[in-house]
mmCIF file of C-alpha atoms in Angstrom:
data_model
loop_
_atom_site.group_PDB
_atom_site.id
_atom_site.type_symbol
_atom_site.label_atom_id
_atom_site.label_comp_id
_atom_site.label_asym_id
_atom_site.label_seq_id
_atom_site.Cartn_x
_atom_site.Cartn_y
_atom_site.Cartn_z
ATOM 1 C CA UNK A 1197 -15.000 -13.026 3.794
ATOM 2 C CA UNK A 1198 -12.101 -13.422 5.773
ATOM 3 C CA UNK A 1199 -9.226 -12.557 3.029
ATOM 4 C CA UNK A 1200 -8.234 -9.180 5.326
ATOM 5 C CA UNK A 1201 -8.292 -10.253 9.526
ATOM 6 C CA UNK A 1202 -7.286 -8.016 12.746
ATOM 7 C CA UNK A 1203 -6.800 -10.636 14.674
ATOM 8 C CA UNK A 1204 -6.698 -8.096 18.154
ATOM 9 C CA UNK A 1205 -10.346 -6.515 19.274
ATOM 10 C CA UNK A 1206 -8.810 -3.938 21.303
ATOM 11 C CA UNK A 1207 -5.270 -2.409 22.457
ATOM 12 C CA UNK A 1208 -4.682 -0.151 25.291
ATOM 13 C CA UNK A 1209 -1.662 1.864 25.599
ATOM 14 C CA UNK A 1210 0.197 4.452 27.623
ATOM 15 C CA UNK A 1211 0.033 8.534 26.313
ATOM 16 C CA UNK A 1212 3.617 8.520 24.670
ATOM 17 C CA UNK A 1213 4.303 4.822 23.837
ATOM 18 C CA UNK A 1214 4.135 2.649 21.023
ATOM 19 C CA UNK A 1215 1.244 1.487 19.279
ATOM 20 C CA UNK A 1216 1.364 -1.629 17.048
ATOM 21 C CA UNK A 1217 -1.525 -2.205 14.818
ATOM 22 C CA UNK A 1218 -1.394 -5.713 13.189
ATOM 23 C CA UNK A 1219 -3.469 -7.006 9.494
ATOM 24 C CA UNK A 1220 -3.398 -10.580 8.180
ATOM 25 C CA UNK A 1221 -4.400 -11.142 4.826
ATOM 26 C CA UNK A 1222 -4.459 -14.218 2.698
ATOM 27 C CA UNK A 1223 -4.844 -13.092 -0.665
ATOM 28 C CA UNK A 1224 -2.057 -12.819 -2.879
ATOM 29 C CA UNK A 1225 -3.326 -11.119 -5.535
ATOM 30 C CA UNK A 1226 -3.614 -7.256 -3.022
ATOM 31 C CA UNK A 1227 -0.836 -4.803 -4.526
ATOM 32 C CA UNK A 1228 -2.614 -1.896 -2.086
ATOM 33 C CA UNK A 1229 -2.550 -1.936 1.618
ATOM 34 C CA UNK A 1230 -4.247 0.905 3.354
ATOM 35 C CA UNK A 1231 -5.125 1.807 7.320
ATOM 36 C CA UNK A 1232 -8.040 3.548 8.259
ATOM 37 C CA UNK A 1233 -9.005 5.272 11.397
ATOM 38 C CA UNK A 1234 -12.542 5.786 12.592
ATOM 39 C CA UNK A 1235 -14.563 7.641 15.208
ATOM 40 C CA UNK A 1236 -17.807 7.478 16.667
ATOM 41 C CA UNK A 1237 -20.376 8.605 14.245
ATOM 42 C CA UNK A 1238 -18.127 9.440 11.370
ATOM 43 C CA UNK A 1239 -16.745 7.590 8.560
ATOM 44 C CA UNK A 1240 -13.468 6.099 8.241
ATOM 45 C CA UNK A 1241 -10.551 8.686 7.467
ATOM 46 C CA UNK A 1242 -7.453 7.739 5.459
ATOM 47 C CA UNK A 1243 -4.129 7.574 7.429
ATOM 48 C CA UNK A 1244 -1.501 6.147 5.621
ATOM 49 C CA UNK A 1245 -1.185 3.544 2.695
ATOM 50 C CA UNK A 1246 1.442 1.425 1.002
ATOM 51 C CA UNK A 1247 2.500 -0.558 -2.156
ATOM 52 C CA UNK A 1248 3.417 -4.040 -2.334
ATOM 53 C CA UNK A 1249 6.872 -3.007 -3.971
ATOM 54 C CA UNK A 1250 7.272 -1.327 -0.529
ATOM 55 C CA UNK A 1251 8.502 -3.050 2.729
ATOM 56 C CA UNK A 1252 7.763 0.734 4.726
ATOM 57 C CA UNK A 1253 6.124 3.691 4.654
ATOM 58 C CA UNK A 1254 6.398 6.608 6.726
ATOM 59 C CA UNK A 1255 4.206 9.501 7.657
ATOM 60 C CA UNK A 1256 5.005 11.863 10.741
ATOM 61 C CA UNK A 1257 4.061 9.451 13.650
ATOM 62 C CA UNK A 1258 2.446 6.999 11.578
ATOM 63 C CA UNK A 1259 4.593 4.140 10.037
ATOM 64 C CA UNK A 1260 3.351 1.192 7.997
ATOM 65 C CA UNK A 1261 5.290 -2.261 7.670
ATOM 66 C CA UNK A 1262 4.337 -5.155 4.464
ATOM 67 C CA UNK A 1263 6.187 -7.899 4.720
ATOM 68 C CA UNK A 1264 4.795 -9.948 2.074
ATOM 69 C CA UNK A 1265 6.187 -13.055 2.618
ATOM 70 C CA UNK A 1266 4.096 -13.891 5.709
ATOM 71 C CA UNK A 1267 1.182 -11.763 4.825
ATOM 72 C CA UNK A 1268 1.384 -9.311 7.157
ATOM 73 C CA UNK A 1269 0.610 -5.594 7.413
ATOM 74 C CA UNK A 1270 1.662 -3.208 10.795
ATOM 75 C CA UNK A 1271 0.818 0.164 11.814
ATOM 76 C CA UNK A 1272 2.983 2.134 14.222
ATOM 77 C CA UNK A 1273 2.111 4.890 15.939
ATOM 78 C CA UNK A 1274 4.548 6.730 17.777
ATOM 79 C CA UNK A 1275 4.033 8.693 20.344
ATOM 80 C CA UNK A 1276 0.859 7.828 20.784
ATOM 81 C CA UNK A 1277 -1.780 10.378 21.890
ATOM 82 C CA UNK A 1278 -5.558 10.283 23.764
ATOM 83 C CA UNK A 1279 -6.705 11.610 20.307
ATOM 84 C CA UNK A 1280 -5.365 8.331 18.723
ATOM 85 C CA UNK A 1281 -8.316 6.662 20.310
ATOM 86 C CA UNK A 1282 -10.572 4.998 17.450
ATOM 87 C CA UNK A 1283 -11.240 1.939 15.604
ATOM 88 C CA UNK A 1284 -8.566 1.422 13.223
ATOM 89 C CA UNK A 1285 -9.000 -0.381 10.382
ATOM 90 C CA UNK A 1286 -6.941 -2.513 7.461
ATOM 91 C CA UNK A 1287 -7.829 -2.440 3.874
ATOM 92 C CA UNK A 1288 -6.534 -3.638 0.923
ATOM 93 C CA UNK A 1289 -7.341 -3.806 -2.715
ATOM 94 C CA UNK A 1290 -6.615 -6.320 -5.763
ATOM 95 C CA UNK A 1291 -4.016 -5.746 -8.497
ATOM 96 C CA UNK A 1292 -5.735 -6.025 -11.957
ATOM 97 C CA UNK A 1293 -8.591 -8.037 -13.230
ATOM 98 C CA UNK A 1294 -12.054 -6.802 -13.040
ATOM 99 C CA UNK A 1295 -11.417 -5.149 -9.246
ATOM 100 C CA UNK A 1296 -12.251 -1.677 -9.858
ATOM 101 C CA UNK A 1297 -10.455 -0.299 -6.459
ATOM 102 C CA UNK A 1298 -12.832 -2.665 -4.290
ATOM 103 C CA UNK A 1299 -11.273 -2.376 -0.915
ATOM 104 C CA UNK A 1300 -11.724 -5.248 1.412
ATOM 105 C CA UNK A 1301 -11.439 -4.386 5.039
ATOM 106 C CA UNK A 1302 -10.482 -5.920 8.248
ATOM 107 C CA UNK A 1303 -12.988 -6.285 11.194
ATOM 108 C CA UNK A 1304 -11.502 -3.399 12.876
ATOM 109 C CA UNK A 1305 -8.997 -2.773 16.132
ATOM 110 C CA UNK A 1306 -10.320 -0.426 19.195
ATOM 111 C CA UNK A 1307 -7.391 1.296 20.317
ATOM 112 C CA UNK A 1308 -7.501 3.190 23.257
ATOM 113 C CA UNK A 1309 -4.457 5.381 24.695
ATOM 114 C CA UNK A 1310 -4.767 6.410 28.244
ATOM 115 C CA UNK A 1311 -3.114 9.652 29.033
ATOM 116 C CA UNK B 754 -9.616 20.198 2.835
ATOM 117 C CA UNK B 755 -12.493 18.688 -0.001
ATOM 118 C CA UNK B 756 -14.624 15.970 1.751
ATOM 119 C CA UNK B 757 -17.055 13.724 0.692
ATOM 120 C CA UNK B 758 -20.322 14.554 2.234
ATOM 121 C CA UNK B 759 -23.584 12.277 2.631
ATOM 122 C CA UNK B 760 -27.418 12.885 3.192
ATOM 123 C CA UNK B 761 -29.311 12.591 5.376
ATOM 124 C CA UNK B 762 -27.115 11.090 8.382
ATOM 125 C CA UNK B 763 -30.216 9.272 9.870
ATOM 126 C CA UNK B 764 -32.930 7.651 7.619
ATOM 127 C CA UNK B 765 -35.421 6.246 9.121
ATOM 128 C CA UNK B 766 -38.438 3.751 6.514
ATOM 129 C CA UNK B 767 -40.753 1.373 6.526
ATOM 130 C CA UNK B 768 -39.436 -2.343 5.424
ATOM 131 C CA UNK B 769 -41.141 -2.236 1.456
ATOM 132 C CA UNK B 770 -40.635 1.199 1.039
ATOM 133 C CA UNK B 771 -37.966 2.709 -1.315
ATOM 134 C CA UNK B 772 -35.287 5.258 -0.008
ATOM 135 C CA UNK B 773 -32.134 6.845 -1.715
ATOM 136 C CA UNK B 774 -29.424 7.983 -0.113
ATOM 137 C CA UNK B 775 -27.116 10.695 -1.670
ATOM 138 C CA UNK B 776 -23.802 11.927 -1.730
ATOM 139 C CA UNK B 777 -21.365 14.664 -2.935
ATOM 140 C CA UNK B 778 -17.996 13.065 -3.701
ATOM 141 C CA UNK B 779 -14.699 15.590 -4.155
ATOM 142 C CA UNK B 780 -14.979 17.540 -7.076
ATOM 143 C CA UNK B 781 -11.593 16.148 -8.884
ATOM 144 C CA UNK B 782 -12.361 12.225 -8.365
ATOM 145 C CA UNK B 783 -13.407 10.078 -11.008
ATOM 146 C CA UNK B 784 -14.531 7.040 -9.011
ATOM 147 C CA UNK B 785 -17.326 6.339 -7.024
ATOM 148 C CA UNK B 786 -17.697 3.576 -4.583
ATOM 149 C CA UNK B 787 -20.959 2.352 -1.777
ATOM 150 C CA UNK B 788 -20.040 0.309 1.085
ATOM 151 C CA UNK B 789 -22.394 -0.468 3.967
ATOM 152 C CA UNK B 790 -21.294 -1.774 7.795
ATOM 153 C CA UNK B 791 -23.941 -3.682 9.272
ATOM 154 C CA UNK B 792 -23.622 -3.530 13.345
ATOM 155 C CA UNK B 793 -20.954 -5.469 14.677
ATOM 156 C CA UNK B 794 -19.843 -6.841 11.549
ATOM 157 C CA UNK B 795 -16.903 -5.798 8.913
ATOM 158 C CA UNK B 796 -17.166 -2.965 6.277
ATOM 159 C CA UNK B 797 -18.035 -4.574 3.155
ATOM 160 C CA UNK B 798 -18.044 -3.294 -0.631
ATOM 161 C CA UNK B 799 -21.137 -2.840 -2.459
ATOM 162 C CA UNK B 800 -20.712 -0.931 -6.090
ATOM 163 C CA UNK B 801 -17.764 1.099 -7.619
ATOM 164 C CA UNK B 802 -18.866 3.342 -10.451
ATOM 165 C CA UNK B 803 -17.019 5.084 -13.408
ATOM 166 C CA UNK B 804 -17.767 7.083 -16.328
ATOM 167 C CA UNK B 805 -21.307 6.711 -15.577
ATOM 168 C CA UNK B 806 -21.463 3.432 -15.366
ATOM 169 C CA UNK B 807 -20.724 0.170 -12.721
ATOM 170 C CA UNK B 808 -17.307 -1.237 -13.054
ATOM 171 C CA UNK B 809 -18.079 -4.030 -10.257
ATOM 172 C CA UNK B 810 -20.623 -5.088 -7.715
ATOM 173 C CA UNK B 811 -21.179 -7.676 -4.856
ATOM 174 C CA UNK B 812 -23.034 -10.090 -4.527
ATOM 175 C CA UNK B 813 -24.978 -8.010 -2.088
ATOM 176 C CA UNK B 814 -25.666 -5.456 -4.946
ATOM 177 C CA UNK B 815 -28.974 -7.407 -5.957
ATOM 178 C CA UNK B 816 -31.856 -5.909 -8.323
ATOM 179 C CA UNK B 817 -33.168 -4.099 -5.584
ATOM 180 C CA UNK B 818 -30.378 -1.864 -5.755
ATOM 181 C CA UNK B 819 -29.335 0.784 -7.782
ATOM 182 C CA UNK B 820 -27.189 3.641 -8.329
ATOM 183 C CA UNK B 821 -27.033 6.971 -10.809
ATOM 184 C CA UNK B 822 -24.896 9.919 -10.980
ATOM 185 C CA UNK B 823 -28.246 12.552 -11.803
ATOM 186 C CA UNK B 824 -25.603 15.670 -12.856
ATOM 187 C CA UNK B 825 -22.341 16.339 -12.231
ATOM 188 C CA UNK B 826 -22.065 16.109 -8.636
ATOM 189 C CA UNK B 827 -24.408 13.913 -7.155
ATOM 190 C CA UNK B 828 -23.946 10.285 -6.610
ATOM 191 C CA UNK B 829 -26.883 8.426 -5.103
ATOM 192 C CA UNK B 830 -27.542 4.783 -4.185
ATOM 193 C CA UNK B 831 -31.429 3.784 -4.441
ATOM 194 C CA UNK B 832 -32.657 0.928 -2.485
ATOM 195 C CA UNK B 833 -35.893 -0.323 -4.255
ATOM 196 C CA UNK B 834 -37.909 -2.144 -1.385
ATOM 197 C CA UNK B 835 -36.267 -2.052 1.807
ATOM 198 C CA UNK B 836 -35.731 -4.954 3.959
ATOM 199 C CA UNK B 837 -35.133 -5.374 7.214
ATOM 200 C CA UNK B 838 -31.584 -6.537 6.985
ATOM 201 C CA UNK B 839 -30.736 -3.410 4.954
ATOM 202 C CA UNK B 840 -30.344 -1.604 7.994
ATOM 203 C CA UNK B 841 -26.627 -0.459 7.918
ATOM 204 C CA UNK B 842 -24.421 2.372 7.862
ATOM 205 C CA UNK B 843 -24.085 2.946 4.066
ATOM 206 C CA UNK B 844 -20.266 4.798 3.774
ATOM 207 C CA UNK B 845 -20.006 6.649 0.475
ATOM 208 C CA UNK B 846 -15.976 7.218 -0.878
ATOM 209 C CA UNK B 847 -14.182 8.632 -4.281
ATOM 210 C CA UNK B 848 -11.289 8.693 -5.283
ATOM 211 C CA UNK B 849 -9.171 10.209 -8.206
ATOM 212 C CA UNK B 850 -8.515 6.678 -9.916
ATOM 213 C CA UNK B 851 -8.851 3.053 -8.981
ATOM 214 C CA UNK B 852 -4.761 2.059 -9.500
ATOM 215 C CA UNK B 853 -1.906 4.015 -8.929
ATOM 216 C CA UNK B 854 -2.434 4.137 -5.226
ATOM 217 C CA UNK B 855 -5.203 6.276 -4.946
ATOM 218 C CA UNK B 856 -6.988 6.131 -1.303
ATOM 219 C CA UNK B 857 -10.472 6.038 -1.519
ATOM 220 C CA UNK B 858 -12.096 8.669 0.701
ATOM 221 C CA UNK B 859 -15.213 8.014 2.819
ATOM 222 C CA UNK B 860 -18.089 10.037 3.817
ATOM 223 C CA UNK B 861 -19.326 10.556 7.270
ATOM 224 C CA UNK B 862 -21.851 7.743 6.299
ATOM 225 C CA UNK B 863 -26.067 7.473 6.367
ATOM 226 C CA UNK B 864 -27.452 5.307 9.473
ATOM 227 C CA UNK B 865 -30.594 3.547 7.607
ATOM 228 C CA UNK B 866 -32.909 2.107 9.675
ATOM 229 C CA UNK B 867 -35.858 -0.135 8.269
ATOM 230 C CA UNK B 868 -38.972 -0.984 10.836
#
Protein backbone atom coordinates (compact mmCIF):
# COMPACT_ATOMS: atom_id res chain seq x y z
CA UNK A 1 0.00 0.00 0.00
CA UNK A 2 1.83 2.86 -0.97
CA UNK A 3 -1.16 5.61 -1.14
CA UNK A 4 0.70 7.63 2.04
CA UNK A 5 4.98 7.67 1.39
CA UNK A 6 7.88 9.49 3.55
CA UNK A 7 10.04 9.45 1.07
CA UNK A 8 13.22 10.50 3.78
CA UNK A 9 14.39 7.50 6.36
CA UNK A 10 16.04 9.81 8.60
CA UNK A 11 16.80 13.71 9.24
CA UNK A 12 19.34 15.10 11.50
CA UNK A 13 19.25 18.55 12.66
CA UNK A 14 20.87 21.18 14.83
CA UNK A 15 19.15 21.95 18.69
CA UNK A 16 17.30 25.26 17.59
CA UNK A 17 16.82 24.90 13.78
CA UNK A 18 14.27 23.94 11.50
CA UNK A 19 12.84 20.70 10.99
CA UNK A 20 10.94 19.83 7.78
CA UNK A 21 8.97 16.70 7.79
CA UNK A 22 7.71 15.79 4.25
CA UNK A 23 4.31 13.14 3.24
CA UNK A 24 3.38 12.18 -0.33
CA UNK A 25 0.17 10.78 -0.89
CA UNK A 26 -1.61 9.75 -4.02
CA UNK A 27 -5.05 9.37 -3.12
CA UNK A 28 -7.44 11.93 -3.78
CA UNK A 29 -10.18 10.92 -2.04
CA UNK A 30 -8.08 11.85 1.96
CA UNK A 31 -10.00 15.02 3.46
CA UNK A 32 -7.77 14.26 6.93
CA UNK A 33 -4.10 14.64 7.19
CA UNK A 34 -2.57 13.88 10.52
CA UNK A 35 1.33 13.61 11.95
CA UNK A 36 2.26 11.33 14.47
CA UNK A 37 5.25 11.12 16.65
CA UNK A 38 6.60 7.95 18.18
CA UNK A 39 9.12 6.71 20.72
CA UNK A 40 10.79 3.67 21.54
CA UNK A 41 8.42 1.27 23.10
CA UNK A 42 5.34 3.40 23.06
CA UNK A 43 2.66 4.02 20.68
CA UNK A 44 2.30 6.76 18.35
CA UNK A 45 1.08 10.16 20.01
CA UNK A 46 -1.00 12.73 18.11
CA UNK A 47 0.77 16.06 17.24
CA UNK A 48 -1.04 18.07 15.02
CA UNK A 49 -3.69 17.45 12.19
CA UNK A 50 -5.31 19.29 9.32
CA UNK A 51 -8.30 19.52 6.86
CA UNK A 52 -8.16 19.50 3.26
CA UNK A 53 -10.11 22.95 3.20
CA UNK A 54 -6.90 24.06 5.00
CA UNK A 55 -3.56 25.09 3.30
CA UNK A 56 -1.93 25.52 7.31
CA UNK A 57 -2.21 24.69 10.57
CA UNK A 58 -0.48 25.88 13.48
CA UNK A 59 0.28 24.60 16.92
CA UNK A 60 3.04 26.24 19.24
CA UNK A 61 6.24 24.97 17.42
CA UNK A 62 4.54 22.60 15.31
CA UNK A 63 3.18 23.80 11.87
CA UNK A 64 1.54 21.67 9.19
CA UNK A 65 1.46 22.63 5.33
CA UNK A 66 -1.36 20.69 2.53
CA UNK A 67 -0.93 21.79 -0.58
CA UNK A 68 -3.25 19.70 -2.40
CA UNK A 69 -2.47 20.29 -5.71
CA UNK A 70 0.81 18.33 -5.70
CA UNK A 71 -0.11 15.99 -2.96
CA UNK A 72 1.94 17.02 -0.46
CA UNK A 73 1.85 17.25 3.34
CA UNK A 74 4.89 19.16 5.64
CA UNK A 75 5.59 19.30 9.19
CA UNK A 76 7.64 22.10 10.72
CA UNK A 77 9.11 22.12 13.75
CA UNK A 78 10.59 25.10 15.03
CA UNK A 79 12.96 25.33 17.27
CA UNK A 80 13.69 22.09 17.32
CA UNK A 81 14.68 20.30 20.56
CA UNK A 82 16.78 16.80 21.62
CA UNK A 83 13.28 15.73 22.90
CA UNK A 84 11.97 16.05 19.26
CA UNK A 85 13.91 12.92 18.57
CA UNK A 86 11.38 10.07 17.32
CA UNK A 87 9.91 8.48 14.40
CA UNK A 88 7.44 10.72 13.00
CA UNK A 89 4.84 9.59 11.13
CA UNK A 90 2.03 10.77 8.29
CA UNK A 91 -1.48 9.62 8.29
CA UNK A 92 -4.36 10.31 6.55
CA UNK A 93 -7.90 9.17 6.28
CA UNK A 94 -10.71 8.96 3.42
CA UNK A 95 -13.64 11.37 3.05
CA UNK A 96 -16.94 9.34 2.94
CA UNK A 97 -17.82 5.97 1.65
CA UNK A 98 -17.55 2.97 3.76
CA UNK A 99 -13.99 4.33 5.51
CA UNK A 100 -14.92 4.37 9.01
CA UNK A 101 -11.80 6.74 10.15
CA UNK A 102 -9.25 4.04 8.69
CA UNK A 103 -6.03 5.91 8.85
CA UNK A 104 -3.39 4.94 6.41
CA UNK A 105 0.11 5.75 7.47
CA UNK A 106 3.39 6.56 6.02
CA UNK A 107 6.51 4.31 6.58
CA UNK A 108 7.78 6.62 9.11
CA UNK A 109 10.79 9.48 9.33
CA UNK A 110 13.67 9.07 12.19
CA UNK A 111 14.42 12.43 13.17
CA UNK A 112 17.15 13.07 15.27
CA UNK A 113 18.15 16.68 16.70
CA UNK A 114 21.59 16.96 18.07
CA UNK A 115 21.93 19.45 20.82
CA UNK B 1 -4.79 13.61 30.42
CA UNK B 2 -7.26 10.21 29.49
CA UNK B 3 -5.11 7.61 27.59
CA UNK B 4 -5.77 4.60 25.98
CA UNK B 5 -4.13 1.81 27.77
CA UNK B 6 -3.29 -1.88 26.47
CA UNK B 7 -2.56 -5.37 28.12
CA UNK B 8 -0.25 -7.08 28.52
CA UNK B 9 2.76 -5.09 26.76
CA UNK B 10 4.62 -8.41 25.95
CA UNK B 11 2.72 -11.63 24.92
CA UNK B 12 4.51 -14.26 24.35
CA UNK B 13 2.38 -18.03 22.53
CA UNK B 14 2.78 -20.87 20.85
CA UNK B 15 2.00 -20.65 16.84
CA UNK B 16 -1.85 -22.61 17.05
CA UNK B 17 -2.65 -21.28 20.19
CA UNK B 18 -5.31 -18.52 20.73
CA UNK B 19 -4.45 -15.18 22.59
CA UNK B 20 -6.51 -11.88 23.14
CA UNK B 21 -5.20 -8.84 23.65
CA UNK B 22 -7.18 -6.06 25.52
CA UNK B 23 -7.57 -2.56 25.82
CA UNK B 24 -9.20 0.38 27.71
CA UNK B 25 -10.00 3.15 25.22
CA UNK B 26 -10.92 6.93 26.74
CA UNK B 27 -14.01 6.90 28.43
CA UNK B 28 -15.87 9.65 26.05
CA UNK B 29 -14.89 7.95 22.53
CA UNK B 30 -17.22 6.16 20.51
CA UNK B 31 -14.85 4.48 18.06
CA UNK B 32 -12.63 1.78 18.29
CA UNK B 33 -9.90 0.93 15.95
CA UNK B 34 -6.78 -2.28 15.87
CA UNK B 35 -3.78 -1.67 13.91
CA UNK B 36 -0.70 -3.89 14.03
CA UNK B 37 3.17 -2.83 12.81
CA UNK B 38 5.00 -5.74 11.80
CA UNK B 39 9.01 -5.04 12.21
CA UNK B 40 10.37 -2.85 9.76
CA UNK B 41 7.34 -2.40 7.88
CA UNK B 42 4.44 0.46 7.88
CA UNK B 43 1.54 0.71 10.45
CA UNK B 44 -1.34 -0.81 8.87
CA UNK B 45 -5.23 -0.82 9.77
CA UNK B 46 -6.90 -3.84 10.87
CA UNK B 47 -10.73 -3.26 12.28
CA UNK B 48 -12.65 -0.04 13.32
CA UNK B 49 -15.63 -0.77 15.53
CA UNK B 50 -18.86 1.20 16.46
CA UNK B 51 -21.92 0.74 18.33
CA UNK B 52 -20.92 -2.70 18.97
CA UNK B 53 -20.35 -3.67 15.88
CA UNK B 54 -17.43 -3.57 12.77
CA UNK B 55 -17.82 -0.67 10.49
CA UNK B 56 -14.70 -1.88 8.25
CA UNK B 57 -11.91 -4.38 8.12
CA UNK B 58 -8.77 -5.33 6.03
CA UNK B 59 -8.07 -7.71 4.22
CA UNK B 60 -5.75 -8.83 6.94
CA UNK B 61 -8.81 -9.09 9.33
CA UNK B 62 -9.41 -12.86 8.25
CA UNK B 63 -11.74 -15.46 10.24
CA UNK B 64 -9.13 -16.02 12.56
CA UNK B 65 -9.71 -12.78 13.96
CA UNK B 66 -12.06 -11.27 16.05
CA UNK B 67 -13.04 -8.52 18.19
CA UNK B 68 -15.86 -7.73 21.13
CA UNK B 69 -16.47 -4.93 23.39
CA UNK B 70 -17.36 -7.56 26.73
CA UNK B 71 -18.90 -4.31 28.94
CA UNK B 72 -18.55 -0.94 28.78
CA UNK B 73 -14.97 -0.42 28.79
CA UNK B 74 -13.13 -3.11 27.43
CA UNK B 75 -12.23 -3.55 23.86
CA UNK B 76 -10.36 -6.72 22.98
CA UNK B 77 -9.02 -8.21 19.73
CA UNK B 78 -8.93 -12.23 19.77
CA UNK B 79 -6.61 -13.97 17.52
CA UNK B 80 -8.04 -17.56 17.02
CA UNK B 81 -4.88 -19.72 16.05
CA UNK B 82 -1.82 -17.84 15.98
CA UNK B 83 0.59 -17.88 13.23
CA UNK B 84 3.83 -17.13 12.95
CA UNK B 85 3.51 -14.03 10.88
CA UNK B 86 1.11 -12.59 13.48
CA UNK B 87 3.91 -11.48 15.38
CA UNK B 88 3.49 -7.62 15.49
CA UNK B 89 3.00 -4.77 17.63
CA UNK B 90 -0.85 -4.63 17.76
CA UNK B 91 -1.57 -0.51 18.51
CA UNK B 92 -5.06 -0.07 19.94
CA UNK B 93 -6.71 3.84 19.31
CA UNK B 94 -10.35 5.63 19.90
CA UNK B 95 -11.53 8.35 19.11
CA UNK B 96 -14.72 10.52 19.76
CA UNK B 97 -16.08 10.10 16.05
CA UNK B 98 -14.75 8.93 12.74
CA UNK B 99 -15.42 12.57 10.66
CA UNK B 100 -15.23 15.86 11.84
CA UNK B 101 -11.54 15.71 12.41
CA UNK B 102 -11.31 13.62 15.22
CA UNK B 103 -7.57 12.18 15.86
CA UNK B 104 -7.56 8.78 16.67
CA UNK B 105 -5.54 8.08 19.82
CA UNK B 106 -3.17 5.10 20.19
CA UNK B 107 -2.22 2.94 22.98
CA UNK B 108 1.23 2.18 24.10
CA UNK B 109 0.72 -1.06 21.98
CA UNK B 110 1.08 -5.18 22.83
CA UNK B 111 4.47 -6.80 21.38
CA UNK B 112 3.00 -10.44 20.36
CA UNK B 113 5.35 -12.85 19.76
CA UNK B 114 4.37 -16.39 18.26
CA UNK B 115 7.20 -19.38 18.49
Amino acid sequence: DQQVKQNSPSLSVQEGRISILNCDYTNSMFDYFLWYKKYPAEGPTFLISISSIKDKNEDGRFTVFLNKSAKHLSLHIVPSQPGDSAVYFCAARRAGGTSYGKLTFGQGTILTVHP
Amino acid sequence: EPEVTQTPSHQVTQMGQEVILRCVPISNHLYFYWYRQILGQKVEFLVSFYNNEISEKSEIFDDQFSVERPDGSNFTLKIRSTKLEDSAMYFCASSKADYSNQPQHFGDGTRLSIL
